[in-house]
XYZ file of C-alpha atoms in Angstrom:
345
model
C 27.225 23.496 21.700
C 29.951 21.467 22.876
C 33.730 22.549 22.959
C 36.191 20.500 24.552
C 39.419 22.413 26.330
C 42.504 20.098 26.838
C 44.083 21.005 30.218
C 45.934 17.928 31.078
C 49.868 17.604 29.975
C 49.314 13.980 29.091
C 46.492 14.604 26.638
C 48.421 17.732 24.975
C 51.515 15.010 24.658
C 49.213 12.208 23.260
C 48.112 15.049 20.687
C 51.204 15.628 19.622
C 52.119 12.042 19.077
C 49.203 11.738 17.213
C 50.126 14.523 14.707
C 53.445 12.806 14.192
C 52.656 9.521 13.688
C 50.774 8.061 10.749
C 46.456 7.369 11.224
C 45.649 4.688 13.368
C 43.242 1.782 12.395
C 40.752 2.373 14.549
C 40.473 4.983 17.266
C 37.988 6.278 19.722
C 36.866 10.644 19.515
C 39.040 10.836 22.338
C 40.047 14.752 23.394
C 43.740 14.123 22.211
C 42.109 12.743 18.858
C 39.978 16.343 19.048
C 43.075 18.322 19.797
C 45.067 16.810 17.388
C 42.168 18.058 14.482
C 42.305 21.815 15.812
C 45.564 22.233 15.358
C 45.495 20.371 11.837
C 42.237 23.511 11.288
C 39.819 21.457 9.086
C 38.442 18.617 7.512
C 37.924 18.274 3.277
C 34.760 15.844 2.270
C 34.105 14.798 -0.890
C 30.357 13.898 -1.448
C 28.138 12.924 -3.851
C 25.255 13.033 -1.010
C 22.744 15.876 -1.953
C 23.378 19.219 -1.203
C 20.706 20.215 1.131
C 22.023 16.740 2.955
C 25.146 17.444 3.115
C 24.485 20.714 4.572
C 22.585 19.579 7.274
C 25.441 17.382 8.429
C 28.021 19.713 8.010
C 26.029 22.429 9.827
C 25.514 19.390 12.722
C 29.995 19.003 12.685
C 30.411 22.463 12.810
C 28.638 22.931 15.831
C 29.770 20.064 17.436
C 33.903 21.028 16.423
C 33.615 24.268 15.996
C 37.303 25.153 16.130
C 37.645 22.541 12.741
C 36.676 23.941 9.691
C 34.750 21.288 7.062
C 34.689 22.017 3.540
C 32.309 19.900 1.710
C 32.712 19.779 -2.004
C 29.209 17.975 -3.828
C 29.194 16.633 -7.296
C 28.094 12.982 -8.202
C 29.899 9.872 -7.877
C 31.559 9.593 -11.104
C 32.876 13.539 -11.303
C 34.138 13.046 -7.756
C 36.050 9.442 -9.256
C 37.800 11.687 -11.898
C 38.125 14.706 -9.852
C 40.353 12.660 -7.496
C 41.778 10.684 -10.358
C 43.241 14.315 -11.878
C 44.518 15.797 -8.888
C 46.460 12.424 -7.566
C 47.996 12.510 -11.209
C 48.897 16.154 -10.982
C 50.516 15.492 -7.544
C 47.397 17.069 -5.462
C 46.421 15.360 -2.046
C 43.345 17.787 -1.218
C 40.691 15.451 -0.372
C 40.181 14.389 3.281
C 37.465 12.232 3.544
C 35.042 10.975 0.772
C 31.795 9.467 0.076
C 30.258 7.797 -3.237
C 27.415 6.103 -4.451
C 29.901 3.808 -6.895
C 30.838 1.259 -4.225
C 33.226 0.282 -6.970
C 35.303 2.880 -6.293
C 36.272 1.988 -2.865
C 37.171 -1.292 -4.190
C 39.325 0.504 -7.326
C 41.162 3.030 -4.452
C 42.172 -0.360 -2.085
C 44.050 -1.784 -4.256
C 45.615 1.138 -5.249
C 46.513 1.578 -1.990
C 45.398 4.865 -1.552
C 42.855 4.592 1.325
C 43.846 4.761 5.114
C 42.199 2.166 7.624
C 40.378 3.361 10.061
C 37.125 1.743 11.800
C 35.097 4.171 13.724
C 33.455 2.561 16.956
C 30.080 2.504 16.007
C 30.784 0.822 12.693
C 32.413 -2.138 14.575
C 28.714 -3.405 15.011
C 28.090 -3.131 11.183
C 26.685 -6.616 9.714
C 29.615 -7.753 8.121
C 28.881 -7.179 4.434
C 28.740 -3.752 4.530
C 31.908 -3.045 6.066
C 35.447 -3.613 4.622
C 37.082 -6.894 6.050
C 40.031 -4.829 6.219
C 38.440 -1.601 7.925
C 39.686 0.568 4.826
C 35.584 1.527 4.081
C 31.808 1.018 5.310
C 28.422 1.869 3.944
C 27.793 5.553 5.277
C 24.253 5.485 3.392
C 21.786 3.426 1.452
C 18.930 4.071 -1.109
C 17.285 3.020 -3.325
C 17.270 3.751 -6.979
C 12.900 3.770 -7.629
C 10.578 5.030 -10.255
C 8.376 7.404 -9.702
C 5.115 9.781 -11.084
C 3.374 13.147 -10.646
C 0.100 12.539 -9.287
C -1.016 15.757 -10.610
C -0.728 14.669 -14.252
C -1.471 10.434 -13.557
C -3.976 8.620 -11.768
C -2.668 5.852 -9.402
C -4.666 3.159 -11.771
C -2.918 4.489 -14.883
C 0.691 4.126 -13.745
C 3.497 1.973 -14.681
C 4.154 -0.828 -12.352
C 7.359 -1.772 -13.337
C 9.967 -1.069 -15.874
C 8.984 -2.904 -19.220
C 5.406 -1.198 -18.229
C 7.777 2.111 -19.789
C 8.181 0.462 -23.172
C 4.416 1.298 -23.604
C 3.925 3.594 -26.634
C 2.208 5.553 -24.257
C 5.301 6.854 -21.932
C 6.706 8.299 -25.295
C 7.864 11.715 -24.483
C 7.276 11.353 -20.957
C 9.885 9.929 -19.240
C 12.681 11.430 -17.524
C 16.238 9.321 -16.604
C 19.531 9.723 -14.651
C 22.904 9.183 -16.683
C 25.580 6.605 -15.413
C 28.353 8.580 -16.565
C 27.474 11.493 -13.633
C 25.733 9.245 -11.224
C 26.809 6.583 -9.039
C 23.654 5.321 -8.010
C 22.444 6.008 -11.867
C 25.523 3.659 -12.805
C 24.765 0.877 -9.712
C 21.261 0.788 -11.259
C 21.993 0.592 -14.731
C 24.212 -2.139 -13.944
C 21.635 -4.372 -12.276
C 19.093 -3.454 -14.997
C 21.116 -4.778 -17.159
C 21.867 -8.180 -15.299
C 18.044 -8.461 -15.177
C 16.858 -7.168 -18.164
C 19.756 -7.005 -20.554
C 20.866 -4.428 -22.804
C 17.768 -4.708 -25.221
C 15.893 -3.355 -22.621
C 17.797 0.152 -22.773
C 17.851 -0.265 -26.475
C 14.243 -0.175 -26.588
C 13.767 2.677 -23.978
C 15.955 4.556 -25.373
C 12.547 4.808 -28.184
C 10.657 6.476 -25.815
C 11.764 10.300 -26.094
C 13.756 10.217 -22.289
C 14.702 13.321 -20.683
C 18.258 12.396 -19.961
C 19.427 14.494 -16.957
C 23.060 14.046 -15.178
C 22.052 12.857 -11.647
C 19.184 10.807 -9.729
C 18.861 14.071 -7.106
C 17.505 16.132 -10.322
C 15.088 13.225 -11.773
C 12.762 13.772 -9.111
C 12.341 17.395 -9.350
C 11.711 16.978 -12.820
C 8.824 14.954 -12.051
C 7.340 17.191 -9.061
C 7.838 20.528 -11.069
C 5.426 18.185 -13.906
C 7.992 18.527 -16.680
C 8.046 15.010 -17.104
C 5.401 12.415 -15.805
C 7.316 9.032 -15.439
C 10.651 8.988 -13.856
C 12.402 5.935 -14.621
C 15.753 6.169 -12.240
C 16.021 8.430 -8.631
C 16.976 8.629 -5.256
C 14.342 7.041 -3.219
C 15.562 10.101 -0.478
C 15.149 12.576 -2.861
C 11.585 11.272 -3.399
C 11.083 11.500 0.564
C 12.359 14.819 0.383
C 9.637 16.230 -1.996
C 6.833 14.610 -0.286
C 8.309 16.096 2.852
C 7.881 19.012 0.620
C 4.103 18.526 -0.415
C 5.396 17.441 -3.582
C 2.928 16.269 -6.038
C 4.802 12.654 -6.114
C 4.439 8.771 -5.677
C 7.156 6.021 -5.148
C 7.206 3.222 -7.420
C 9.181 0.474 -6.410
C 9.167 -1.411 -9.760
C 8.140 -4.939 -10.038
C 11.105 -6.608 -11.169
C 12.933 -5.300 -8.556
C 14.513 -2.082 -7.025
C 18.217 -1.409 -7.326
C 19.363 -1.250 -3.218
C 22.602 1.570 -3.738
C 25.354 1.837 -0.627
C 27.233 4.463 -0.331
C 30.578 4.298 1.915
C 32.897 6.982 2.722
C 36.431 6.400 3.336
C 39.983 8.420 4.464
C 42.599 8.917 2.091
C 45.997 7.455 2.930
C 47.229 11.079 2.191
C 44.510 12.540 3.530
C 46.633 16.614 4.206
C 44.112 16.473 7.824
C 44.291 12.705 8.652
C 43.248 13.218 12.369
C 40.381 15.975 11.154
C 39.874 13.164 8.934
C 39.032 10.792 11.623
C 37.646 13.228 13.664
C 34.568 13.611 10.775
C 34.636 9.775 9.965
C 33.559 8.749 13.547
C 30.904 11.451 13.248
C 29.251 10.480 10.347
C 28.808 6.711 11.291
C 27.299 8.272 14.881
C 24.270 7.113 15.656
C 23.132 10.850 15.699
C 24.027 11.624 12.379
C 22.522 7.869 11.246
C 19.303 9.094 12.334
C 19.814 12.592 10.969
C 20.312 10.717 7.419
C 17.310 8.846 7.400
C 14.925 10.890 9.507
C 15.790 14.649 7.366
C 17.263 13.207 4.572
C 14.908 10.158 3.892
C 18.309 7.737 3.491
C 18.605 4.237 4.315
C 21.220 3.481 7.234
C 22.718 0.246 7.938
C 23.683 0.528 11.387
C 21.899 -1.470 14.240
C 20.602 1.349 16.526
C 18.468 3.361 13.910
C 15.007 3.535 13.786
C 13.042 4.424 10.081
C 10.084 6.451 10.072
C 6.455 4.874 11.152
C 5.435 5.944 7.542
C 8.287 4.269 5.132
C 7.918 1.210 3.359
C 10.250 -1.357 5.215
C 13.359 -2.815 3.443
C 11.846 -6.183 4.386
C 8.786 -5.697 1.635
C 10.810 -4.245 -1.280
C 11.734 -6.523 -3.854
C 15.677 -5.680 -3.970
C 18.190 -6.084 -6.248
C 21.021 -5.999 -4.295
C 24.149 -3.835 -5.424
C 27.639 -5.952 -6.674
C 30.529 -3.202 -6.379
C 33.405 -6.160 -6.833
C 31.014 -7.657 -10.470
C 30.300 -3.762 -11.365
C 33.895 -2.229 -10.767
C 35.537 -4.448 -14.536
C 32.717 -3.141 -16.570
C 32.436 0.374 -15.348
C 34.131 2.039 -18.664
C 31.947 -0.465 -20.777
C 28.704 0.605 -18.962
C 29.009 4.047 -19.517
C 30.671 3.506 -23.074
C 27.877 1.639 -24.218
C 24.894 3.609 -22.794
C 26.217 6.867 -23.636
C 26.255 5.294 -27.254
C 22.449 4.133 -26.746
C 20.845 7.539 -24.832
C 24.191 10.138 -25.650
C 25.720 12.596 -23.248
């Protein structure tokens, strides 16, 4: 376990400074920087990562800063949106730091001027499009938002290749789907479903007797416990996770094309820790966390230095359908409007 003790005069004076003055735009996890965070006491993260995830990472902070206290508050991309949404109306700056699988929402919160800039160092060798321009955001996570079966209950040789393979009379009652109105990633893949396929397509799935749940971490347990068969929308982790697990699963990456989902994390401009704040940004874009997201939580990671597993299917021979936050973000409220109206709550 590491703990740093600040001796020097200088560094207690440059921590000081640092609680006085407003969040730099970029900054190294200097000891000042690490001073300054104890005395603020913790860190509040917002995540729509999956629990057992976002455990795991705030287990690794904890030991690393164990004199800053993280709170991590889970729920999925959308219900973190409106949870922030009603507390900045009601005049409540709680959240620290926070991460979504709506992209959009990073866009929405820039020009609403409510996110600090702040590029941590290992981010500053990001490929350009997935980082902010400005340094206000960058893609924490990737995934992928796949199909899926229980190999228990369907042969390899019987199962869907693709999505309008699910419009087959014989998927009725079988099929199991993520809603956009809970589910960032859900949302992001609805959205380029519908680019590709158009709305008809939903219209007709909607046929087929889906079990709608809220998010794309449940959709694959309902498909390893065997309570559905198909699964039409989930987190490609999540499927890592339950073969990890044994699970009785199988990735489909569908024919037409697989909705690629980033995820970025970002400070608040009123974040109530903004050097804790920092402090946790720089460690989640380490390369030791990068590697802790895609080796333990079978995520996708966008920086240069990390290595994916021997045994997962390379980005390179996926069929993508690449995620458009700024062409999403103005039909958002339509998206949801329209396929709550087609599948209901």
């Amino acid at each position: 376990m590491k703990r740093i003790t600040i001796q020097a005069l200088p560094a207690m004076v440059l921590a000081a400074a640092l609680l006085n003055a407003p969040p730099a735009a970029s900054q190294e996890t200097t000891p000042a920087l690490v001073a300054a965070a104890v005395k603020e006491g913790k860190v509040v993260w917002y995540s729509s990562v999956d629990v057992k995830v976002g455990e795991a990472v705030a287990k690794a902070f904890r030991a690393e800063y164990p004199d800053v206290k993280i709170e991590v508050e889970r729920s999925g991309s959308e219900r973190v949106f409106q949870r922030i949404t009603q507390e900045y109306a009601s005049q409540i700056k709680n959240v620290d730091v926070v991460n979504s699988s709506d992209a959009s929402h990073f866009i929405h919160w820039k020009q609403e001027k409510m996110l600090a800039a702040h590029t941590p160092p290992d981010v500053k060798r990001f490929p350009a499009q997935f980082k902010d321009a400005d340094g206000y955001y960058a893609v924490w996570r990737a995934t992928l938002s796949v199909m899926g079966y229980n190999t228990n209950l369907l042969a390899a040789k019987d199962a869907p290749a693709g999505y309008l393979d699910l419009l087959d009379p014989k998927w009725k009652g079988k099929l199991v789907k993520s809603h956009p109105s809970y589910s960032g990633t859900s949302l992001t893949g609805a959205y380029a479903i519908v680019k590709l396929l158009g709305w008809e397509y939903l219209e007709k799935l909607s046929k087929q007797g889906v079990q709608q749940l809220q998010s794309t971490t449940a959709t694959p347990k309902s498909i390893a416990s065997g309570e559905r068969v198909v699964m039409v929308d989930g987190n490609e982790y999540n499927m890592f996770i339950e073969l990890k697990a044994n699970s009785p699963v199988k990735i489909i990456y569908p024919k037409e094309g697989t909705p690629f989902v980033t995820s970025p994390t970002a400070i608040f401009a009123d974040a109530p820790h903004p050097n804790a704040a920092r402090l946790l940004q720089n460690f989640l874009y380490s390369t030791r966390i990068q590697q802790l997201l895609v080796n333990e939580g079978g995520l996708r990671s966008v920086h240069p230095d990390i290595k994916e597993p021997p045994d997962r299917t390379p980005l390179a021979n996926i069929k993508l359908l690449p995620d458009d936050p700024v062409g999403m973000l103005p039909q958002v409220a339509e998206i949801k409007k329209r396929y709550t109206a087609i599948f209901g709550n």
